[in-house]
Coordinates of C-alpha atoms in Angstrom, one line a residue:
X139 CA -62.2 44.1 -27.1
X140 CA -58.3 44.5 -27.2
X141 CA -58.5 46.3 -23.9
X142 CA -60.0 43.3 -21.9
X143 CA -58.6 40.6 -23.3
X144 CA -54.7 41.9 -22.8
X145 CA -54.6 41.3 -18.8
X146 CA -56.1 37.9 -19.4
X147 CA -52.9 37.3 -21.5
X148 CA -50.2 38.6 -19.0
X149 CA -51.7 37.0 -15.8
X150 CA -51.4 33.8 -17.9
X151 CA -48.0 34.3 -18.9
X152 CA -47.0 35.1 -15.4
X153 CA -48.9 32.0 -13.9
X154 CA -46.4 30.3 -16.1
X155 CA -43.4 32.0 -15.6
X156 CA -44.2 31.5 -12.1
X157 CA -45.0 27.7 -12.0
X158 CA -41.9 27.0 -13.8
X159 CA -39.2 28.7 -11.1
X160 CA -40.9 27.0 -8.4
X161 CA -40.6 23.7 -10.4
X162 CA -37.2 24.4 -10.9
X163 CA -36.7 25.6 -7.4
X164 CA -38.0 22.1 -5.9
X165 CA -36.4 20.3 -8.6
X166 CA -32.9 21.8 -7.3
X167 CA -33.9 21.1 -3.6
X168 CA -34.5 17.3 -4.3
X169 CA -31.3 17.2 -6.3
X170 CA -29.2 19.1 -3.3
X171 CA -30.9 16.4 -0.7
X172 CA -30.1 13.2 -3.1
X173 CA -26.3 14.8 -3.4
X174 CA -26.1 14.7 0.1
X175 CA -28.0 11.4 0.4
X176 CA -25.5 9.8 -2.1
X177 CA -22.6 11.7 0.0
X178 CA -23.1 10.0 2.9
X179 CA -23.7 6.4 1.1
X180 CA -20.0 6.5 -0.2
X181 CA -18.5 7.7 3.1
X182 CA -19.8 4.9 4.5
X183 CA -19.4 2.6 1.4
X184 CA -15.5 3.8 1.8
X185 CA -15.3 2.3 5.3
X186 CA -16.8 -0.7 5.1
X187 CA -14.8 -1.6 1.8
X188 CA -11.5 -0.2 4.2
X189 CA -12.7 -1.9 7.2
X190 CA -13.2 -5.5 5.0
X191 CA -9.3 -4.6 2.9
X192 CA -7.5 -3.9 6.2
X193 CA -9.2 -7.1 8.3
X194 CA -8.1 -9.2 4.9
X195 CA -4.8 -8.7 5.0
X196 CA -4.3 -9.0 8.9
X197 CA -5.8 -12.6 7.7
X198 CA -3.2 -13.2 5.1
X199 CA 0.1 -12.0 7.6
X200 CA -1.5 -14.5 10.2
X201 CA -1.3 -17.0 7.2
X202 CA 2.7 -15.9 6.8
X203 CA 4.0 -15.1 10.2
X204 CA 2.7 -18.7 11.5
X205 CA 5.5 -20.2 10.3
X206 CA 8.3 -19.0 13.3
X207 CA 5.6 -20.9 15.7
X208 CA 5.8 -24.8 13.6
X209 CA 8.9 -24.9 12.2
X210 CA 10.4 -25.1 15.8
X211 CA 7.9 -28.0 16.6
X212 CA 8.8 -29.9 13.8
X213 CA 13.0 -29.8 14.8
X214 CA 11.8 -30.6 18.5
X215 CA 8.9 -33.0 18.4
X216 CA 9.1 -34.2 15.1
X217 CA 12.5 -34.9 14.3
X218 CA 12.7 -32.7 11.1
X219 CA 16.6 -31.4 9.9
X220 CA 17.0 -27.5 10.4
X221 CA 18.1 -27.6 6.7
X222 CA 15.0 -29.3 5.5
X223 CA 12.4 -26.8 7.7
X224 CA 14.5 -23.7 6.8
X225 CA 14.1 -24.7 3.1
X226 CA 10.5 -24.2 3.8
X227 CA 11.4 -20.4 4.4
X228 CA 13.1 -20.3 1.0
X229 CA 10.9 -21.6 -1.0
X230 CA 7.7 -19.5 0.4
X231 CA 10.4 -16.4 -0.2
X232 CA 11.0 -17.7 -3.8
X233 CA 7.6 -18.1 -4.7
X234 CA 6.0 -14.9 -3.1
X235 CA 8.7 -12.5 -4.7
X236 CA 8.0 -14.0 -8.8
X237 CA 4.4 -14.0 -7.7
X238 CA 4.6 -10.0 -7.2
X239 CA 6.7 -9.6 -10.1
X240 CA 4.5 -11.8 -12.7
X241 CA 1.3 -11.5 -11.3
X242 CA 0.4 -8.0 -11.9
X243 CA -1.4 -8.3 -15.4
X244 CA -3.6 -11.3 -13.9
X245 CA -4.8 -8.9 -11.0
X246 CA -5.5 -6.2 -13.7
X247 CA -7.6 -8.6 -15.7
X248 CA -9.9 -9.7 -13.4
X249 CA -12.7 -8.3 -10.4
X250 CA -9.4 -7.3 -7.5
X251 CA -12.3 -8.8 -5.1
X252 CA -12.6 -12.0 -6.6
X253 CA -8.3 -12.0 -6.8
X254 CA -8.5 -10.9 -3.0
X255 CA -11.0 -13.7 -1.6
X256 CA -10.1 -16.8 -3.9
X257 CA -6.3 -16.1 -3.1
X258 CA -7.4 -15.9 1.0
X259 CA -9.5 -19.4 0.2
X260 CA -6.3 -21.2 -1.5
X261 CA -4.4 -19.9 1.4
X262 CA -6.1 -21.7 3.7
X263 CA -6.6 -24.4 2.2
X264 CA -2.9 -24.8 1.9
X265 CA -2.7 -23.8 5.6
X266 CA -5.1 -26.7 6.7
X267 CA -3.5 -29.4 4.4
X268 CA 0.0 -28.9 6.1
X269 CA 1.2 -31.9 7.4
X270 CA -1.8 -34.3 6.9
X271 CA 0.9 -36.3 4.7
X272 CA 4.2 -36.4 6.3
X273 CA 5.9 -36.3 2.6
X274 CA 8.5 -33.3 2.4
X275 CA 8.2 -32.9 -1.1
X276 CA 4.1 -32.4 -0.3
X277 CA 4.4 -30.0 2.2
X278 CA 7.1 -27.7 0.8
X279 CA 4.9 -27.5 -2.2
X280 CA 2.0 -26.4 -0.6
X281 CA 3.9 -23.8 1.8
X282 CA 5.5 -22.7 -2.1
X283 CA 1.4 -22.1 -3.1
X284 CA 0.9 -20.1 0.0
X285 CA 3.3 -17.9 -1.1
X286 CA 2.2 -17.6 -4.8
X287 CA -1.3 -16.9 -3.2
X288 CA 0.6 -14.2 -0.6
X289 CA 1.8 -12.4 -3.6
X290 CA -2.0 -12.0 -5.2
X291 CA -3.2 -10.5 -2.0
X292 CA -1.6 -6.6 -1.6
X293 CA -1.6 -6.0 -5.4
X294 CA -5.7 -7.0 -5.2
X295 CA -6.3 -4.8 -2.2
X296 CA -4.5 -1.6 -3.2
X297 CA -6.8 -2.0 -6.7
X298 CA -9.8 -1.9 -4.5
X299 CA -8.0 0.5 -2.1
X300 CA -7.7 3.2 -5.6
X301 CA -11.2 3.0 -6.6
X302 CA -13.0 3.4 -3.3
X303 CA -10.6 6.6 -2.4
X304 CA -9.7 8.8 -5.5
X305 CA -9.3 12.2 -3.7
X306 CA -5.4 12.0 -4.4
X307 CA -5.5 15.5 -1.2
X308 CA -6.6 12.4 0.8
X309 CA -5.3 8.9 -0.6
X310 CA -2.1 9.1 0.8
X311 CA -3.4 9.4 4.7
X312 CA -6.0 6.5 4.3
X313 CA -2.7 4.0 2.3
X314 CA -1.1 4.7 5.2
X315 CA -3.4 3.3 7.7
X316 CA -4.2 0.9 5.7
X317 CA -0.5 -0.3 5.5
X318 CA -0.5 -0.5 9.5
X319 CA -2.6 -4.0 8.9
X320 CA 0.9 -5.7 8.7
X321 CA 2.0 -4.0 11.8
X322 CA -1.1 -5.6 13.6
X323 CA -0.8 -9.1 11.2
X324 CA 2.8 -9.2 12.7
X325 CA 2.0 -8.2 16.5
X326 CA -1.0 -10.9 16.9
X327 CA 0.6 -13.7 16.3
X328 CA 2.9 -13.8 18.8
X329 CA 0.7 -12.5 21.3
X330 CA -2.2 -15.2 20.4
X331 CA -0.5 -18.2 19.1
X332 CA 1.3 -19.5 22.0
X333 CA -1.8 -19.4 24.0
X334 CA -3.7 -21.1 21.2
X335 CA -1.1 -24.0 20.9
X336 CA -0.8 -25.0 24.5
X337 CA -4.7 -25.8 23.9
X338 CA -4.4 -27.4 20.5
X339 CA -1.1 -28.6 19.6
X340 CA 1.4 -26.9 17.5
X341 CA -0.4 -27.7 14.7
X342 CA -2.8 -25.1 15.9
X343 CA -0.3 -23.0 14.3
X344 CA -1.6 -24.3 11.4
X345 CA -5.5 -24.9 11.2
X346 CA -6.2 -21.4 13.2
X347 CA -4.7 -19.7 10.2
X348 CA -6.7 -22.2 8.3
X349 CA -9.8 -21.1 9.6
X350 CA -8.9 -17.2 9.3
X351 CA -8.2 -17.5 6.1
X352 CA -12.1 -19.5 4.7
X353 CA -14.0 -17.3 6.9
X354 CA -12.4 -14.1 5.9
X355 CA -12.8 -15.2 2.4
X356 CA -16.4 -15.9 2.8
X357 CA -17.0 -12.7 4.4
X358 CA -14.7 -10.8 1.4
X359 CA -17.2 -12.7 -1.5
X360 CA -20.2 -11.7 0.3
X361 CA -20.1 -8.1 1.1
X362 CA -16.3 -6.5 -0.6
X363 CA -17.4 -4.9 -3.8
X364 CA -15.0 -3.8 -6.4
X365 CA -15.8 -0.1 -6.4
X366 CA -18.4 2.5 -5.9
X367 CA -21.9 2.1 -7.7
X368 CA -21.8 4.4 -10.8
X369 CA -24.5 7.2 -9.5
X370 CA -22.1 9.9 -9.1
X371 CA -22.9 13.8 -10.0
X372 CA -22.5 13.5 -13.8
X373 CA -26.0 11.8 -13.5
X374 CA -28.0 13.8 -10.8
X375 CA -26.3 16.6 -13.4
X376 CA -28.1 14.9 -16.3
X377 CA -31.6 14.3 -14.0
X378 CA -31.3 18.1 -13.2
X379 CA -31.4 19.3 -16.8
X380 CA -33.8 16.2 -17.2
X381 CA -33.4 17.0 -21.4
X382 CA -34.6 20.4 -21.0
X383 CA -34.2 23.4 -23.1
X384 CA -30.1 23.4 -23.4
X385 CA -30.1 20.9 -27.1
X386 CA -28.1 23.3 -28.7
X387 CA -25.9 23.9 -26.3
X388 CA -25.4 20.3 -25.2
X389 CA -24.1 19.9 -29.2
X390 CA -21.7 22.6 -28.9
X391 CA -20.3 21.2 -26.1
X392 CA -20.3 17.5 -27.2
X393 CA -18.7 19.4 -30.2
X394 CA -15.3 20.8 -27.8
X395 CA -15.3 18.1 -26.4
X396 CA -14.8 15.8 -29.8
X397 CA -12.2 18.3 -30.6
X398 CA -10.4 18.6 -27.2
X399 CA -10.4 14.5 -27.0
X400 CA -8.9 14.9 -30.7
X401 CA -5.7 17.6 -29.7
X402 CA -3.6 15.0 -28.0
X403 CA -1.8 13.1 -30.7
X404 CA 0.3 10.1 -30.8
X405 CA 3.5 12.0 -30.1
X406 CA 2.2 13.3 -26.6
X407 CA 0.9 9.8 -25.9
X408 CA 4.4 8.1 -26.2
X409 CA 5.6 11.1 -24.1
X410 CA 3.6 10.2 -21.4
X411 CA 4.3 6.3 -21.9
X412 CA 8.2 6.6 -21.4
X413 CA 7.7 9.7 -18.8
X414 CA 5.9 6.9 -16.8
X415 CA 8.3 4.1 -17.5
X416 CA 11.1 6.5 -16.5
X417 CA 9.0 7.3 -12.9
X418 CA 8.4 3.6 -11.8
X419 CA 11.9 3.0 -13.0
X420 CA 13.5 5.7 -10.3
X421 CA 10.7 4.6 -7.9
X422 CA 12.1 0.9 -8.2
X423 CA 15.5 1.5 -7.9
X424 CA 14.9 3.7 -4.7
X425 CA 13.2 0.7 -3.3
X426 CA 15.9 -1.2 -4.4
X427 CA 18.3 1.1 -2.0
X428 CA 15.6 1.7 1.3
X429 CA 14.9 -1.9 1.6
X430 CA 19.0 -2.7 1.6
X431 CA 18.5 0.0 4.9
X432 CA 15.1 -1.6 6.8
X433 CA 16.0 -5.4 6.0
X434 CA 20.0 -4.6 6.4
X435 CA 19.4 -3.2 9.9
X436 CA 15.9 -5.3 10.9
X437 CA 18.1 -8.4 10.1
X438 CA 21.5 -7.9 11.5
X439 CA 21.3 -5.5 14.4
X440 CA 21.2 -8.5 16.9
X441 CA 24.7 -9.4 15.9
X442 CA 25.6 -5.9 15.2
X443 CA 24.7 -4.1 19.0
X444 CA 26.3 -7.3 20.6
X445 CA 29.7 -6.9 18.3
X446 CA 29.7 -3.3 18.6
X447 CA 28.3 -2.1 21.7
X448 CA 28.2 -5.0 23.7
X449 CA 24.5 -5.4 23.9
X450 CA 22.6 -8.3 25.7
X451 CA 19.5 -10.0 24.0
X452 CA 17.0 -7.3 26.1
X453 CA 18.8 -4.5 25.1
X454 CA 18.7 -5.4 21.3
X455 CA 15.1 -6.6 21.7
X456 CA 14.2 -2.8 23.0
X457 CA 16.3 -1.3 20.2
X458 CA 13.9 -3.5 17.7
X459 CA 10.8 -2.8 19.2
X460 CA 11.9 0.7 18.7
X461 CA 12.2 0.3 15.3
X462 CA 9.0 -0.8 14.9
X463 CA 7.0 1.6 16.6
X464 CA 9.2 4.5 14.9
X465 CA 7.7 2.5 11.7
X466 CA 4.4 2.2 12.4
X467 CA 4.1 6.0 13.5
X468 CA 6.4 7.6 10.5
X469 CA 4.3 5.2 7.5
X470 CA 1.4 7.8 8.7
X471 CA 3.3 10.6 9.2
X472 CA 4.7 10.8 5.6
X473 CA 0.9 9.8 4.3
X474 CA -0.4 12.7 6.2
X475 CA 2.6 14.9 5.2
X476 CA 2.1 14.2 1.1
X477 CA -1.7 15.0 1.6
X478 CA -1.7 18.2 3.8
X479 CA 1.7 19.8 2.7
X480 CA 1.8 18.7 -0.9
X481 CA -1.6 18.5 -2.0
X482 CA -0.8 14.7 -2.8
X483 CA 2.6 14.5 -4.2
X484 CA 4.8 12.0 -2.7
X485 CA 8.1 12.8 -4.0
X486 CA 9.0 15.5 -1.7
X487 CA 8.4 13.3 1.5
X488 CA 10.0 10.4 0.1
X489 CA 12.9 11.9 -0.7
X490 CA 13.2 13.8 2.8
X491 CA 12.6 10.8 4.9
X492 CA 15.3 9.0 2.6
X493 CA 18.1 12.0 3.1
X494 CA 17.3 11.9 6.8
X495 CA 18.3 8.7 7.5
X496 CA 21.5 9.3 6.5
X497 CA 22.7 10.9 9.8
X498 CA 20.8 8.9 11.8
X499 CA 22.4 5.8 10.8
X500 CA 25.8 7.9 11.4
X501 CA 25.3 8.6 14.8
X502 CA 23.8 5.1 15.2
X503 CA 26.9 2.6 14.3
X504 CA 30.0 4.8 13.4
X505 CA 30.3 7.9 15.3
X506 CA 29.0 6.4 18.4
X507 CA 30.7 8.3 21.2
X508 CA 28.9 11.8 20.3
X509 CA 26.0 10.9 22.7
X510 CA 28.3 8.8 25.0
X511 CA 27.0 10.8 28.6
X512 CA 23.9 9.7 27.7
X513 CA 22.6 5.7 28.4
X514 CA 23.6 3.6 25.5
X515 CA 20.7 1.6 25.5
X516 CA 18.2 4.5 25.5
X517 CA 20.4 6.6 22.9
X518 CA 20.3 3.9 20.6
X519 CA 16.9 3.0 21.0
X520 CA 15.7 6.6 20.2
X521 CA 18.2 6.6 17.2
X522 CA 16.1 3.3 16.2
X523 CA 13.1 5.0 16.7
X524 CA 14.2 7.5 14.3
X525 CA 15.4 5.6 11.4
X526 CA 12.6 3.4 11.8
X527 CA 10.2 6.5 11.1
X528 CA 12.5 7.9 8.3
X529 CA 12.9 4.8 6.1
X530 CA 9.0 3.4 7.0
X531 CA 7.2 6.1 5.3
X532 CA 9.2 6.0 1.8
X533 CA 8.5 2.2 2.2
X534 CA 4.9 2.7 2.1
X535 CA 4.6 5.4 -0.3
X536 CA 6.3 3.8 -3.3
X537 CA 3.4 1.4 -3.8
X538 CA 1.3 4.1 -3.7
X539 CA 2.9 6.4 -6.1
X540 CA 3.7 3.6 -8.5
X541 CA -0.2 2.4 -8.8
X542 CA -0.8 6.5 -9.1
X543 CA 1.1 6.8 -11.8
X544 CA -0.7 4.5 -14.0
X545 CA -3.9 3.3 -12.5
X546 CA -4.8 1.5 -15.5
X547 CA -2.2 -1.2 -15.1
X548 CA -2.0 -0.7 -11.0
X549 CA -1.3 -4.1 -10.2
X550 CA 1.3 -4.5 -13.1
X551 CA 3.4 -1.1 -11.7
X552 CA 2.8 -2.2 -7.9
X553 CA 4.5 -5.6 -8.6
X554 CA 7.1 -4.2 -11.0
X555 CA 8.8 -1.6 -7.7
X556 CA 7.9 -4.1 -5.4
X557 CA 10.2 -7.4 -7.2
X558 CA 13.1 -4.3 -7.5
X559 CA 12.4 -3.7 -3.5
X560 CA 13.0 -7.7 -2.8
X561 CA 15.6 -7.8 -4.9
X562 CA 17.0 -5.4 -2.6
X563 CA 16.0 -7.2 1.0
X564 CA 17.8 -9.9 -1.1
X565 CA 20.9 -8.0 -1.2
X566 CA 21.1 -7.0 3.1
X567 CA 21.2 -11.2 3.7
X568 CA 24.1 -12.8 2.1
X569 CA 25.9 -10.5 0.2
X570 CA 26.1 -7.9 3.1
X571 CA 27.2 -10.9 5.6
X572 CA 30.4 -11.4 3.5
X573 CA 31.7 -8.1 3.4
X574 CA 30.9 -7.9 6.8
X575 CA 33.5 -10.7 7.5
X576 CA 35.6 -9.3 4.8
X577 CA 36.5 -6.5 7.2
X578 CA 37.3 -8.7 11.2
X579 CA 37.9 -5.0 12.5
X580 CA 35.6 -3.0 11.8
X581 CA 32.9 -4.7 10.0
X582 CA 29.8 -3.6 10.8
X583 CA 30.9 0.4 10.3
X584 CA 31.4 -0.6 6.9
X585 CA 27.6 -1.8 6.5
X586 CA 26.5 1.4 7.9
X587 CA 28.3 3.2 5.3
X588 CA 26.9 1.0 2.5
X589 CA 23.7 1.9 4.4
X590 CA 24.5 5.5 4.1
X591 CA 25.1 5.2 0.3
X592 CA 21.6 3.6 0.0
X593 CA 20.5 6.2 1.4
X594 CA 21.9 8.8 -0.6
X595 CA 20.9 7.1 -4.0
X596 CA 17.3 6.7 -2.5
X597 CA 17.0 10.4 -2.1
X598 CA 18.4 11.4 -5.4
X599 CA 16.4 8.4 -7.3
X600 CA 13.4 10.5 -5.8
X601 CA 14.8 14.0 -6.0
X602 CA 13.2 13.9 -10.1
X603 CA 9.9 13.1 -8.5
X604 CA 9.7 16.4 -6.6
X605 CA 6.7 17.3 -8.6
X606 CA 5.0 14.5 -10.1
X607 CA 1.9 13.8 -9.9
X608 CA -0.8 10.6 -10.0
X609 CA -2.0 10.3 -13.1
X610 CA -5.6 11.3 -12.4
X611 CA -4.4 14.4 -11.2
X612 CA -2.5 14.8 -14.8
X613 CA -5.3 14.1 -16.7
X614 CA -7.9 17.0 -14.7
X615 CA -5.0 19.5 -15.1
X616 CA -5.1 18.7 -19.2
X617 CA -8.9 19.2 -19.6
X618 CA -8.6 22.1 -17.2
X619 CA -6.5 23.5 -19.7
X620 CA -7.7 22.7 -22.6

């Protein structure tokens, strides 16, 4: 009987064997086609949520940049003193710089969506309720909200920016663009609002912003989510093994991973608390020195060229535009450069562009006769050009780097570099008008010099930074490790 029954029992076995591999087989195929259906979900999940970031903020510059367009109506048709409509520029100043410094734990505490869309709603508001009371006390007030509001919106966006793109080889390229949205805020509204007020009177100026601002928001509430849905590999991973066969080996990991969790101790913890503090610390005070540069030579260079070199308005007006376009072209060149060159650290570019700028502004106000065969105008302008690309791109990867080097409290280290930043825009007014006049010969060569130390501190504030990494990138290398 043996005999006969024994083939019975193999082809059985192998009608098993073979009914599970092509179980597992298919199994694997549907799992490989719902990775790549998931794939191409967050690809174009990322660019809606960059398209809807980027359009928002255009929405909150046109909310800002309004204000060169009625503060001249109200001197000329409404009889308002240029003291009282300039205080109007101070206060929105005022209020926007604490906003950024104190408002970073808020942001952090609440959906960056809702933060992003309720501040565009109040902005408009405040926009649309300009003037409808011709009390100055009313109307300063409101302009002072708009810039508490103002100071919500970047610190809201680069949250959502973080979670939508954490690929660190590719963050950097993507901030970059997405910092170009001031660029455009800033170009459209001198190209659109003239046109707009000779149809609805200056206080155009006023409700088109208005109107931006409530159907952006709306838009932002309805479709702007704060992150990716939470279907990512870990669980196709866990519908794969669907429970299957691998219990003791699941404990043993669970097991390593209890103990690995368990190896880093309070010590390395407070480590990596001051190691952080001492980053954003070097990362604010080279903000501090780059923004003396771009707001030092954004602010003054139409009284410098005409003292110096004798410029008219045009030529200035080149040499500025210049500046700008050197700007908007080197914030994506250093974004690119940290992704592609240095797998996502920003030091290295930062403190490059920072080192560069120092002969740049050389050649540009003190040793001016080096390039004197050449036309002044075009010479300086491509100097401009130049400077504008050098001392752009460090501007736009601080704020980066700072929210990648603790993403937990983002908003809170974004706000912290930024206040140290305006505290040193704050420094190229005032201040660097007196010594200026402290010096009748000569004056403005000794601003370039205090340019040149600025940048010299800027590159050695980022020269520790060489090799840092964000955070997330830290805490992959740790479990690789371990």
């Amino acid at each position: 009987v043996q005999p006969k029954i024994q083939p019975a029992q193999t082809h059985t076995h192998t009608q098993i064997h073979t009914h599970t591999h092509t179980h597992q087989t298919a199994h694997r195929a549907a799992v490989v086609c719902e990775s790549g259906g998931l794939k191409e979900m967050r690809v174009k999940g990322q660019m809606i949520a960059f398209g809807l970031i980027y359009t928002a903020y255009v929405a909150y510059y046109i909310a800002q940049k309004n204000y060169a367009f009625w503060l001249q109506a109200l001197i000329d048709k409404e009889d308002w003193k240029a003291e009282d409509v300039g205080a109007f520029g101070s206060a929105f100043q005022i209020s926007s710089g604490a906003s950024k410094l104190l408002n970073g734990p808020f942001v952090d505490s609440m959906s960056p969506t809702v933060a992003l869309a309720g501040s565009l709603a109040v902005i408009g508001v405040c926009n649309g309720l300009m003037f409808r009371i011709p009390a100055f006390s009313i109307n300063i007030s409101l302009w002072a909200i708009n810039g508490v509001f103002q100071g919500v919106g970047w610190p809201a966006l680069a949250r959502i920016f973080i979670a939508w793109f954490p690929d660190k080889t590719t963050r950097g390229t993507w901030y970059s663009l997405l910092s170009t949205n001031q660029n455009v805020g800033s170009t459209l509204v001198p190209l659109l609002m003239p046109t707009l007020m000779s149809f609805g009177g200056w206080k155009a100026a006023l409700w088109i912003p208005c109107g931006v601002s409530l159907a952006m928001s709306l838009v932002l509430f309805a479709l702007l989510k704060d992150q990716p849905e939470a279907n990512d590999d870990s669980e196709m991973k866990s519908k794969s093994s669907g429970g299957r066969g691998d219990a003791g080996g699941s404990q043993v990991k669970d097991t390593t991973k209890g103990k690995e969790s368990e190896d880093i101790s309070a010590e390395d913890e407070k480590m990596d608390f001051y190691m952080t503090c001492f980053r954003l610390t070097l990362l604010g005070a080279a903000y501090f020195f780059i923004s003396i540069i771009r707001q030092g030579i954004g602010d003054w260079s139409t009284v410098a060229l005409k003292e110096e070199k004798g410029f008219t308005t045009s030529q200035t007006s080149s040499c500025l535009v210049m500046l700008e376009v050197g700007a908007f072209i080197g914030g994506l060149a250093g974004g690119v450069a940290s992704d592609r060159f240095f797998k996502g650290r920003r030091g290295p570019v930062m403190c490059v562009f920072s080192f560069l700028c120092i002969p740049l502004i050389y050649l540009a106000f003190i040793e001016v006769n080096i390039l004197s065969t050449l036309d002044p105008t075009m010479v300086t302008s491509g100097l401009y050009a130049l400077i504008g690309f050098c001392s752009f791109a460090p501007h736009v990867l601080i704020g980066l780097f700072a929210r990648e080097l603790a993403p937990k409290y983002a908003s809170t280290a974004g706000g912290f570099v930024k206040a140290l930043g305006q505290l040193g825009g704050s420094f190229a007014g005032a201040p660097l008008s007196k010594v200026v006049s402290s010096y009748p010969e000569g004056g403005w060569k000794v601003a370039a010099t205090i340019w040149i130390i600025c940048g010299t501190c800027a590159g050695l504030c980022f020269l520790p930074l060489w090799n840092a990494e964000p955070r997330s990138s830290i805490a992959s290398a740790k479990k690789k490790t371990e």
